[in-house]
Amino acid sequence: MIEVTIIGSGNIAFHLAKAWHKSEKVKLKNVIGRNQKSLDEFKQFANVSSDFSSIGSTAVCLLAVSDEAIGSVSEQIPQGDYLVLHTSGATNLQAISDKHRRGVFYPFQSFSKNSTFKYAEIPLLLEVGTDKDKELLIQLAESFSQNHQFLDSEQRLKLHLAGTFVNNFANHLFQIGFDLCQANKFSVELLKPLIRETADKIMHINPKEAQTGPAKRNDKDTIEKHLALLPEGKSKEIYKLITSSIQDI
């Protein structure tokens, strides 16, 4: 059984703790964090503390902290015989202090605390500093998901970029659509079947093949009508830019 200490009390930490506290392969020893209110939610899973000296003997210290904090937090971890992992898609392995054995354990998913996931289906992107830690990292990965592979920091960053387009940017476009509905006193519920169909469709066909709408069919009259409805500003510029991008494909 692999002993793990999680450092951090955000959404990724919560879901890892939730997955591991009943695991037969992992013993979740501690969750360490600064925010006592957030830590209270972890008491159902493990011992909690704000003291790094409570790490004690553990096989893995997993940093579920912001990208900017990885270096400084890893420096605070007492030197010991454990593998220190971060969970970032956009941060190099080398960000972890070189006084530790280093690795990456990146769940390629957007986590909200109240969301329900089939953890075994979430892609895990792994990296390790030395080959001697590879087997330990694989064992830890398999305790969470069967869908895992090794990518180096450069490859992982490129995949993170792709994920930003399909997740973060898409979500922002949903918000623009919601804002337009609310400004015109339509229920946002009218958009949800369309959002669902859009997401479901690309599970089966390529997005290029699934593309529809006025930009795809070069419907200039409709495009001009839409632009006339949008005030000058970012939403109008986004509409123009995405329309042009669709037409260039």
mmCIF file of N, CA and C in Angstrom, residues 169 172-173 176 227 230 233-245:
data_model
loop_
_atom_site.group_PDB
_atom_site.id
_atom_site.type_symbol
_atom_site.label_atom_id
_atom_site.label_comp_id
_atom_site.label_asym_id
_atom_site.label_seq_id
_atom_site.Cartn_x
_atom_site.Cartn_y
_atom_site.Cartn_z
ATOM 1 N N PHE A 169 -11.969 28.029 -22.904
ATOM 2 C CA PHE A 169 -12.484 28.974 -23.893
ATOM 3 C C PHE A 169 -13.931 28.648 -24.254
ATOM 4 N N HIS A 172 -16.155 29.951 -21.634
ATOM 5 C CA HIS A 172 -16.319 31.404 -21.728
ATOM 6 C C HIS A 172 -17.345 31.772 -22.804
ATOM 7 N N LEU A 173 -17.335 31.039 -23.907
ATOM 8 C CA LEU A 173 -18.335 31.287 -24.952
ATOM 9 C C LEU A 173 -19.740 30.951 -24.451
ATOM 10 N N ILE A 176 -20.871 33.977 -22.588
ATOM 11 C CA ILE A 176 -21.327 35.049 -23.476
ATOM 12 C C ILE A 176 -22.750 34.760 -23.952
ATOM 13 N N LEU A 227 -23.854 40.874 -36.044
ATOM 14 C CA LEU A 227 -22.893 41.921 -35.678
ATOM 15 C C LEU A 227 -23.603 43.224 -35.317
ATOM 16 N N LEU A 230 -24.644 43.255 -31.689
ATOM 17 C CA LEU A 230 -23.603 43.275 -30.665
ATOM 18 C C LEU A 230 -23.013 44.673 -30.526
ATOM 19 N N GLY A 233 -17.084 46.062 -28.675
ATOM 20 C CA GLY A 233 -16.426 45.496 -27.502
ATOM 21 C C GLY A 233 -15.903 44.106 -27.781
ATOM 22 N N LYS A 234 -15.528 43.401 -26.724
ATOM 23 C CA LYS A 234 -14.847 42.116 -26.873
ATOM 24 C C LYS A 234 -15.731 41.042 -27.499
ATOM 25 N N SER A 235 -17.014 41.009 -27.128
ATOM 26 C CA SER A 235 -17.889 39.968 -27.682
ATOM 27 C C SER A 235 -18.007 40.103 -29.195
ATOM 28 N N LYS A 236 -18.078 41.328 -29.669
ATOM 29 C CA LYS A 236 -18.162 41.561 -31.113
ATOM 30 C C LYS A 236 -16.867 41.143 -31.803
ATOM 31 N N GLU A 237 -15.736 41.450 -31.176
ATOM 32 C CA GLU A 237 -14.448 41.065 -31.755
ATOM 33 C C GLU A 237 -14.281 39.546 -31.750
ATOM 34 N N ILE A 238 -14.742 38.900 -30.683
ATOM 35 C CA ILE A 238 -14.688 37.431 -30.618
ATOM 36 C C ILE A 238 -15.539 36.828 -31.730
ATOM 37 N N TYR A 239 -16.734 37.381 -31.937
ATOM 38 C CA TYR A 239 -17.616 36.886 -33.006
ATOM 39 C C TYR A 239 -16.907 36.979 -34.358
ATOM 40 N N LYS A 240 -16.295 38.128 -34.628
ATOM 41 C CA LYS A 240 -15.607 38.319 -35.911
ATOM 42 C C LYS A 240 -14.431 37.352 -36.056
ATOM 43 N N LEU A 241 -13.658 37.208 -34.983
ATOM 44 C CA LEU A 241 -12.458 36.370 -35.042
ATOM 45 C C LEU A 241 -12.817 34.899 -35.250
ATOM 46 N N ILE A 242 -13.821 34.410 -34.516
ATOM 47 C CA ILE A 242 -14.198 33.004 -34.647
ATOM 48 C C ILE A 242 -14.860 32.755 -36.001
ATOM 49 N N THR A 243 -15.661 33.707 -36.468
ATOM 50 C CA THR A 243 -16.259 33.574 -37.802
ATOM 51 C C THR A 243 -15.168 33.434 -38.859
ATOM 52 N N SER A 244 -14.162 34.285 -38.777
ATOM 53 C CA SER A 244 -13.050 34.228 -39.729
ATOM 54 C C SER A 244 -12.295 32.909 -39.621
ATOM 55 N N SER A 245 -12.087 32.444 -38.394
ATOM 56 C CA SER A 245 -11.358 31.194 -38.180
ATOM 57 C C SER A 245 -12.114 30.007 -38.773
#
